[in-house]
Coordinates of C-alpha atoms and ligand atoms in Angstrom, one line a residue:
M164 CA 24.0 -8.0 14.7
S165 CA 27.1 -6.0 15.4
R166 CA 29.4 -5.4 12.4
Y167 CA 32.4 -5.4 14.8
S168 CA 34.1 -8.1 16.8
A169 CA 34.6 -7.9 20.5
F170 CA 38.3 -7.2 19.9
E171 CA 37.5 -4.2 17.6
I172 CA 35.1 -2.8 20.1
A173 CA 37.6 -3.0 22.9
R174 CA 40.4 -1.6 20.7
N175 CA 38.2 1.4 19.8
A176 CA 37.2 2.0 23.4
L177 CA 40.9 2.1 24.4
S178 CA 42.1 4.3 21.6
G179 CA 39.8 7.2 22.1
H180 CA 37.2 6.0 19.5
K181 CA 39.5 7.2 16.6
R182 CA 39.1 4.2 14.3
W183 CA 35.3 3.9 14.0
P184 CA 34.2 4.2 10.4
L185 CA 31.7 7.0 9.8
A186 CA 28.0 5.8 10.0
W187 CA 27.3 7.8 6.8
R188 CA 29.4 9.7 4.3
S189 CA 29.5 13.4 4.0
P190 CA 29.5 13.9 0.2
E191 CA 29.7 17.1 -1.8
P192 CA 26.5 17.7 -3.6
R193 CA 26.5 16.5 -7.2
R194 CA 25.3 18.7 -10.1
R195 CA 22.2 16.6 -10.7
Y196 CA 20.1 13.9 -9.0
D197 CA 17.0 12.0 -10.2
I198 CA 15.3 12.6 -6.9
V199 CA 16.1 15.2 -4.2
I200 CA 14.4 15.0 -0.8
V201 CA 14.4 18.3 1.1
G202 CA 14.7 17.6 4.9
G203 CA 16.8 15.1 6.8
G204 CA 14.3 14.3 9.5
G205 CA 12.8 10.9 10.0
H206 CA 10.4 11.2 7.1
G207 CA 13.0 12.4 4.5
L208 CA 15.6 9.8 5.5
A209 CA 13.0 7.0 5.5
T210 CA 11.8 8.1 2.1
A211 CA 15.3 8.0 0.7
Y212 CA 15.9 4.6 2.2
Y213 CA 12.8 3.0 0.7
L214 CA 13.5 4.7 -2.6
A215 CA 16.8 2.9 -2.7
K216 CA 15.8 -0.3 -1.1
V217 CA 12.3 -1.0 -2.4
H218 CA 12.4 0.8 -5.8
G219 CA 16.1 0.2 -6.5
L220 CA 16.8 3.8 -7.4
K221 CA 20.4 5.1 -7.4
S222 CA 20.5 8.8 -7.9
I223 CA 19.0 10.2 -4.7
A224 CA 20.0 13.0 -2.3
V225 CA 18.7 14.2 1.0
V226 CA 19.5 17.8 1.6
E227 CA 19.3 19.0 5.2
R228 CA 19.8 22.6 6.4
G229 CA 21.2 21.6 9.8
W230 CA 22.1 18.1 11.0
I231 CA 20.4 14.7 10.9
G232 CA 18.0 14.4 13.7
G233 CA 18.1 18.1 14.7
G234 CA 14.4 18.7 13.8
N235 CA 11.2 17.2 15.2
V236 CA 12.4 13.7 14.8
G237 CA 14.8 14.4 17.7
R238 CA 12.4 16.6 19.6
N239 CA 9.2 14.5 20.0
T240 CA 7.8 12.5 22.9
T241 CA 8.2 9.3 20.8
I242 CA 4.7 7.9 21.1
V243 CA 3.8 5.2 18.5
R244 CA 0.2 4.0 18.1
S245 CA -2.4 3.2 15.6
N246 CA -5.5 3.7 17.7
Y247 CA -7.5 5.8 15.2
R248 CA -11.2 5.7 14.4
L249 CA -11.4 6.8 10.7
P250 CA -10.6 4.1 8.2
E251 CA -8.0 6.1 6.2
N252 CA -6.0 6.7 9.4
Q253 CA -6.5 3.2 10.7
A254 CA -5.0 1.6 7.5
F255 CA -2.2 4.1 7.3
Y256 CA -1.1 4.1 10.9
D257 CA -1.5 0.3 11.5
F258 CA 0.7 -0.3 8.4
S259 CA 3.2 2.0 10.1
L260 CA 3.0 0.1 13.3
K261 CA 3.7 -3.1 11.5
L262 CA 6.8 -1.5 9.9
W263 CA 7.9 -0.4 13.4
E264 CA 7.6 -4.0 14.6
G265 CA 10.3 -5.1 12.1
L266 CA 12.3 -1.8 11.9
T267 CA 15.3 -2.8 14.1
L268 CA 15.9 -5.9 12.1
D269 CA 15.3 -4.2 8.7
L270 CA 17.8 -1.4 9.4
N271 CA 20.2 -3.5 11.5
F272 CA 20.1 -0.7 14.0
N273 CA 18.4 -0.8 17.4
V274 CA 15.6 1.8 17.3
M275 CA 14.6 0.6 20.8
F276 CA 11.0 0.1 19.8
S277 CA 9.2 -0.8 23.0
Q278 CA 5.6 -2.0 22.8
R279 CA 4.7 -1.1 26.4
G280 CA 1.1 -0.1 25.5
V281 CA -0.6 3.2 25.0
L282 CA -3.5 4.0 27.4
F283 CA -6.0 6.8 26.6
L284 CA -7.8 7.9 29.8
G285 CA -11.5 8.4 30.0
H286 CA -12.7 11.0 32.5
S287 CA -16.5 10.8 32.1
D288 CA -19.3 8.6 30.7
S289 CA -19.2 10.6 27.5
D290 CA -15.4 10.0 27.2
M291 CA -16.0 6.3 27.8
N292 CA -18.7 6.2 25.1
H293 CA -16.3 7.7 22.6
L294 CA -13.4 5.4 23.7
A295 CA -15.8 2.4 23.4
E296 CA -16.8 3.4 19.9
R297 CA -13.2 4.0 18.9
G298 CA -12.2 0.6 20.3
D299 CA -15.0 -1.1 18.4
A300 CA -13.9 0.6 15.2
M301 CA -10.3 -0.4 15.7
R302 CA -11.2 -4.1 16.4
H303 CA -13.4 -4.1 13.4
A304 CA -10.4 -3.1 11.3
G305 CA -8.2 -5.8 12.9
I306 CA -6.4 -3.4 15.3
D307 CA -6.0 -4.4 18.9
A308 CA -7.9 -2.4 21.5
E309 CA -9.1 -3.1 25.1
L310 CA -11.6 -1.0 27.0
L311 CA -10.6 -0.8 30.6
D312 CA -12.6 0.0 33.7
I313 CA -11.0 1.8 36.6
G314 CA -9.5 -1.5 38.0
G315 CA -7.8 -2.1 34.6
V316 CA -6.4 1.4 34.6
R317 CA -5.1 0.9 38.1
R318 CA -3.3 -2.3 37.1
M319 CA -1.6 -0.5 34.2
A320 CA -0.7 2.7 36.0
P321 CA -1.1 2.5 39.8
L322 CA 0.5 5.9 40.4
L323 CA -2.4 7.8 38.6
D324 CA -4.7 9.7 40.9
L325 CA -7.7 7.4 40.7
S326 CA -9.6 9.0 43.7
R327 CA -13.0 10.5 43.2
S328 CA -11.7 13.8 44.4
A329 CA -9.0 14.0 41.7
R330 CA -8.9 17.2 39.7
F331 CA -9.5 15.2 36.5
P332 CA -11.3 12.1 37.8
I333 CA -10.5 8.9 35.8
V334 CA -13.3 6.4 35.1
G335 CA -11.6 4.0 32.6
G336 CA -9.5 4.0 29.5
L337 CA -8.7 2.5 26.1
L338 CA -5.5 0.5 25.8
Q339 CA -3.6 -0.5 22.7
R340 CA -1.0 -2.9 23.8
R341 CA 0.9 -2.9 20.5
G342 CA 1.6 0.8 20.9
G343 CA 4.6 2.2 22.7
T344 CA 7.7 4.3 22.2
A345 CA 11.0 4.2 20.2
R346 CA 14.3 6.0 20.6
H347 CA 13.8 9.0 18.3
D348 CA 17.5 9.8 17.4
A349 CA 18.1 6.1 16.7
V350 CA 15.3 6.2 14.1
A351 CA 17.0 9.1 12.3
W352 CA 20.5 7.5 12.6
G353 CA 19.3 4.0 11.6
Y354 CA 17.5 5.3 8.4
A355 CA 20.5 7.5 7.6
R356 CA 23.1 4.8 7.9
A357 CA 21.0 2.3 5.9
A358 CA 20.2 4.8 3.2
D359 CA 23.9 5.8 2.9
A360 CA 24.9 2.2 2.5
L361 CA 22.5 2.0 -0.5
G362 CA 24.2 5.0 -2.1
V363 CA 22.0 7.8 -1.0
D364 CA 23.9 11.1 -0.6
I365 CA 23.0 12.7 2.7
I366 CA 24.1 16.4 2.5
Q367 CA 24.0 18.2 5.8
N368 CA 24.4 22.0 6.3
C369 CA 22.7 22.5 3.0
E370 CA 19.8 24.9 3.2
V371 CA 17.3 25.1 0.3
T372 CA 16.8 28.8 -0.4
G373 CA 14.8 28.5 -3.7
L374 CA 12.9 26.1 -5.9
N375 CA 13.3 26.7 -9.7
V376 CA 10.1 25.9 -11.7
A377 CA 10.2 26.1 -15.5
S378 CA 7.0 25.7 -17.6
G379 CA 5.1 24.4 -14.6
R380 CA 7.7 21.7 -13.9
I381 CA 10.3 21.5 -11.1
A382 CA 13.8 22.0 -12.5
G383 CA 16.1 22.3 -9.5
L384 CA 17.0 23.7 -6.1
Q385 CA 19.0 26.7 -5.0
T386 CA 20.9 25.8 -1.9
S387 CA 23.5 27.3 0.4
R388 CA 25.9 24.8 -1.3
G389 CA 25.1 25.7 -4.9
Y390 CA 22.4 24.9 -7.5
I391 CA 21.3 21.2 -7.8
E392 CA 19.3 20.0 -10.8
A393 CA 16.6 17.5 -10.0
G394 CA 14.2 15.3 -11.9
R395 CA 11.8 15.1 -9.0
V396 CA 11.8 16.9 -5.6
G397 CA 10.1 15.7 -2.4
L398 CA 9.5 18.2 0.4
S399 CA 9.7 16.6 3.9
V400 CA 10.4 19.6 6.0
A401 CA 7.8 19.4 8.8
G402 CA 7.3 22.8 10.4
S403 CA 8.9 24.6 7.4
T404 CA 6.5 23.1 4.9
S405 CA 4.6 26.3 4.1
Q406 CA 7.9 28.2 3.6
L407 CA 9.3 25.6 1.1
A408 CA 6.0 25.3 -0.8
A409 CA 5.9 29.1 -1.1
M410 CA 9.2 29.0 -2.9
A411 CA 7.3 27.2 -5.7
G412 CA 4.4 29.6 -5.5
L413 CA 2.1 27.3 -3.5
K414 CA -0.1 28.4 -0.6
L415 CA -1.0 25.5 1.7
P416 CA -3.7 24.9 4.3
I417 CA -1.0 24.6 7.0
E418 CA 0.0 26.8 9.9
S419 CA 3.2 26.5 11.9
H420 CA 2.9 26.3 15.7
L421 CA 5.2 25.5 18.5
L422 CA 4.8 22.3 20.6
Q423 CA 6.9 21.8 23.8
A424 CA 8.0 18.7 25.7
F425 CA 9.6 18.2 29.1
V426 CA 11.8 15.6 30.8
S427 CA 12.4 15.1 34.5
E428 CA 15.6 13.9 36.2
P429 CA 16.0 10.2 35.8
V430 CA 14.4 8.0 38.4
K431 CA 13.8 4.3 38.9
P432 CA 11.0 2.7 36.8
M433 CA 7.6 4.2 37.9
I434 CA 5.6 4.3 34.7
D435 CA 5.7 1.3 32.4
T436 CA 3.1 2.3 29.8
V437 CA 2.3 5.5 27.8
I438 CA -0.5 7.5 29.3
L439 CA -2.6 10.1 27.5
S440 CA -5.5 12.3 28.5
S441 CA -7.3 13.7 25.6
L442 CA -9.5 15.9 27.9
I443 CA -6.6 17.8 29.3
H444 CA -4.2 17.0 26.4
C445 CA -1.3 15.8 28.6
Y446 CA 0.8 12.7 28.0
L447 CA 3.4 10.9 30.0
S448 CA 5.8 8.0 29.6
Q449 CA 9.2 7.1 31.1
S450 CA 12.3 6.8 28.9
D451 CA 14.7 3.9 29.1
K452 CA 17.1 6.3 30.9
G453 CA 14.5 6.8 33.6
E454 CA 13.4 10.4 32.7
V455 CA 9.7 11.0 32.8
V456 CA 8.8 12.5 29.4
I457 CA 5.8 14.9 29.5
G458 CA 4.0 16.5 26.6
G459 CA 1.1 19.0 26.4
D460 CA -0.8 21.2 24.0
L461 CA 0.5 23.7 21.5
D462 CA 1.6 27.2 22.5
F463 CA -1.2 28.3 20.1
H464 CA 0.5 31.2 18.4
P465 CA 1.9 30.7 14.9
S466 CA 5.7 30.6 15.3
Y467 CA 9.0 29.3 13.8
G468 CA 10.9 29.7 17.1
Q469 CA 11.9 26.5 18.8
R470 CA 11.6 28.0 22.3
G471 CA 8.4 27.7 24.2
S472 CA 6.5 30.1 26.5
P473 CA 6.7 29.7 30.3
A474 CA 2.9 29.8 30.6
R475 CA 2.6 26.5 28.8
I476 CA 5.4 24.9 31.0
Q477 CA 3.5 25.9 34.1
E478 CA 0.2 24.6 32.7
V479 CA 1.6 21.2 31.6
A480 CA 3.4 20.6 34.8
G481 CA 0.2 21.4 36.7
Q482 CA -1.8 18.9 34.6
A483 CA 0.8 16.2 34.9
I484 CA 0.9 16.5 38.7
A485 CA -2.9 16.5 38.8
M486 CA -2.9 13.2 36.9
M487 CA 0.0 11.6 38.8
P488 CA 0.7 13.4 42.1
A489 CA 4.0 11.6 42.7
L490 CA 5.5 13.6 39.8
S491 CA 5.5 16.7 42.1
R492 CA 8.6 15.2 43.8
L493 CA 10.7 15.3 40.6
R494 CA 12.9 18.0 39.3
M495 CA 12.4 19.1 35.7
L496 CA 15.7 18.5 33.8
R497 CA 15.0 20.3 30.5
C498 CA 12.3 21.4 28.0
W499 CA 12.4 22.2 24.3
G500 CA 10.1 23.0 21.4
G501 CA 9.5 21.9 17.9
V502 CA 7.7 23.6 15.0
M503 CA 4.5 21.7 14.0
D504 CA 3.0 21.8 10.5
M505 CA -0.6 21.9 11.5
S506 CA -3.0 21.1 8.7
M507 CA -6.6 22.3 8.8
D508 CA -8.2 18.8 9.3
G509 CA -5.5 17.4 11.5
S510 CA -4.4 14.9 8.9
P511 CA -1.2 14.9 6.7
I512 CA -0.8 15.8 3.1
I513 CA 1.1 13.3 1.0
G514 CA 1.2 13.4 -2.8
G515 CA 1.6 15.6 -5.9
T516 CA 1.3 19.3 -6.1
P517 CA 0.2 21.6 -9.0
V518 CA 3.9 21.8 -9.9
E519 CA 4.9 18.8 -12.0
G520 CA 7.6 16.8 -10.4
L521 CA 7.2 18.5 -7.0
Y522 CA 5.8 16.3 -4.2
L523 CA 4.8 17.1 -0.7
N524 CA 4.9 15.1 2.6
G525 CA 3.8 17.5 5.4
G526 CA 1.0 18.6 7.7
W527 CA 1.8 15.9 10.3
C528 CA 0.7 18.0 13.3
Y529 CA 1.5 16.3 16.6
G530 CA 1.6 12.9 15.1
G531 CA 4.3 12.4 12.5
F532 CA 6.8 10.4 14.5
K533 CA 4.7 7.3 14.6
A534 CA 4.1 7.7 10.9
T535 CA 7.8 7.8 10.0
P536 CA 8.0 4.3 8.4
A537 CA 4.7 4.5 6.5
A538 CA 5.2 8.1 5.4
G539 CA 8.7 7.1 4.1
W540 CA 7.3 4.0 2.4
T541 CA 4.3 5.7 0.7
F542 CA 6.1 8.9 -0.2
A543 CA 8.9 6.8 -1.8
H544 CA 6.3 5.0 -3.8
T545 CA 4.8 8.3 -4.9
L546 CA 8.2 9.8 -5.9
A547 CA 9.3 6.6 -7.7
N548 CA 6.1 6.1 -9.7
G549 CA 4.7 9.6 -10.0
E550 CA 1.4 8.4 -8.5
P551 CA 0.0 7.9 -5.0
H552 CA 0.4 4.8 -2.9
P553 CA -3.1 3.4 -2.1
L554 CA -2.6 4.0 1.6
S555 CA -1.7 7.6 1.1
A556 CA -4.0 8.4 -1.8
P557 CA -6.8 9.8 0.5
F558 CA -4.3 12.3 2.0
N559 CA -3.8 14.3 -1.1
L560 CA -3.8 18.0 -1.3
D561 CA -7.0 18.1 -3.4
R562 CA -9.1 17.0 -0.5
F563 CA -9.3 20.5 0.8
E564 CA -10.7 21.8 -2.5
Q565 CA -13.1 18.8 -2.8
G566 CA -14.3 18.9 0.8
R567 CA -13.1 15.3 1.6
L568 CA -11.5 16.2 4.9
I569 CA -10.2 13.4 7.2
D570 CA -11.0 14.9 10.6
E571 CA -10.8 12.7 13.6
K572 CA -12.0 15.5 15.8
G573 CA -15.6 14.6 15.1
A574 CA -15.0 10.9 15.7
G575 CA -13.7 10.8 19.3
P576 CA -12.4 12.8 22.2
T577 CA -9.2 13.6 20.4
P578 CA -8.7 17.3 20.1
Q579 CA -8.2 18.8 16.6
W580 CA -4.7 18.5 15.3
H581 CA -3.6 15.5 17.5
Ligands
FAD187 P1 11.9 16.9 11.1 O1 12.8 16.1 11.9 O2 11.6 18.3 11.7 O3 12.6 17.0 9.7 C1 12.4 18.1 8.8 C2 13.8 18.6 8.4 O4 13.7 19.6 7.4 C3 14.5 19.3 9.6 O5 15.7 18.6 10.0 C4 14.8 20.7 9.0 O6 16.1 21.2 9.5 C5 14.8 20.4 7.5 N1 14.5 21.7 6.8 C6 13.6 22.6 7.0 N2 13.7 23.6 6.1 C7 14.8 23.3 5.3 C8 15.4 23.9 4.1 N3 15.0 25.1 3.7 N4 16.4 23.2 3.5 C9 16.9 22.0 4.0 N5 16.3 21.4 5.1 C10 15.3 22.0 5.7 N6 4.7 12.6 16.8 C11 4.3 11.3 17.2 O7 3.9 10.5 16.4 N7 4.3 11.0 18.5 C12 4.7 11.9 19.5 O8 4.7 11.5 20.7 C13 5.0 13.2 19.1 N8 5.4 14.1 20.0 C14 5.9 15.3 19.7 C15 6.3 16.2 20.7 C16 7.0 17.4 20.3 C17 7.5 18.3 21.4 C18 7.2 17.7 18.9 C19 7.9 18.9 18.6 C20 6.7 16.8 17.9 C21 6.0 15.6 18.3 N9 5.5 14.7 17.3 C22 5.1 13.5 17.7 C23 5.5 15.1 15.9 C24 6.7 14.5 15.1 O9 7.9 14.8 15.8 C25 6.8 15.1 13.7 O10 5.5 15.1 13.1 C26 7.7 14.4 12.8 O11 9.0 14.2 13.4 C27 7.9 15.3 11.5 O12 8.7 14.6 10.5 P2 10.3 14.6 10.4 O13 10.8 13.7 11.4 O14 10.7 14.4 9.0 O15 10.6 16.2 10.8

């Protein structure tokens, strides 16, 4: 799959990597584009790629205030799954999972998608009832799910504390074998390179500071690199969604909160699946470099800062060690935070807005990385055709007015906003 011969690779290695062509251009913004996507995260780049590839559109720009991959796409714990209970979520996330399965080939860029399985732990009879119901609903929708007893959990993750005296005793779990992880930066770079090759202008260091609306219709964007006229504008800015929408006079049912993640020093393989506990909201996996990747709950105060509070670090470390005592021997290498766009029913918002020509892809909460391919695909359809894709139609903004919430909280042990 490499575009380079062994000779070229060796020549570049020996010449200080000076001859590599850039993976994507760095163009000056044009005066006008048919479609401008705000936000060069995974979703914005995927949207641009599918607009060019699937819909054959030519005049597209992605404007990013920082650098490609500097937002949540490069800050998440990389869990990919489709183990949802509600039909709207099942259809959307399983479509996404199918796109993940072909993504490396499609982009000709190794996104290191690893279907190592995603295991949700059950800590009580009540948890197991919920997991059994969810597994039944998944299989009914054609999605793989296996209910495990404690022996099955032991085979998947022998280092978990499976004793009766554990702080959070484990009695079983629900496994989705097709779930797993992907290399997050590679997803951003792969989409960026493929979109650029199809003529998309990716404009970094270009902050949108205002949206111009004339007679109820989007007209253009004020940016730190000048004014850009646009036929249609798609917002894909994750934790900044409320701020961008406010520039067009919209108030959204979204709050921005901080979520942290942690990695340990790299060690030999010790965890070969993804483990989540909904009860304590702690999740673990091991990266291909050997680092144990650990995630927890929100810091639970609205914030746009990307640094987390020490109290959450202590809590998550304690929970992870309680689940898997061997982790207490590891040193933490680093931690970081990302700003989550938390919607009020825990589901995303994809579709049109009251401003003609202005479209929204946000409200992804904790779960937008796994959605990257499907969000890009359906948002591209919406921007290209001016109408929702059937898979994203239930996730429109109107549902909050109409009381059609898509809330998995009532359908399983998953906490709100997961
Ligand atoms: P981003 O990468 O944040 O892209 C948005 C971009 O918009 C940013 O680059 C930002 O700079 C840009 N932007 C903002 N304002 C402006 C402006 N004014 N002008 C121009 N550009 C602007 N999801 C999962 O599915 N699985 C997980 O395991 C998971 N774990 C997570 C763990 C953590 C710690 C965090 C922080 C998130 C996690 N998520 C997870 C959620 C997931 O990362 C996000 O939902 C998803 O990445 C959001 O979409 P994005 O990639 O497009 O966002």
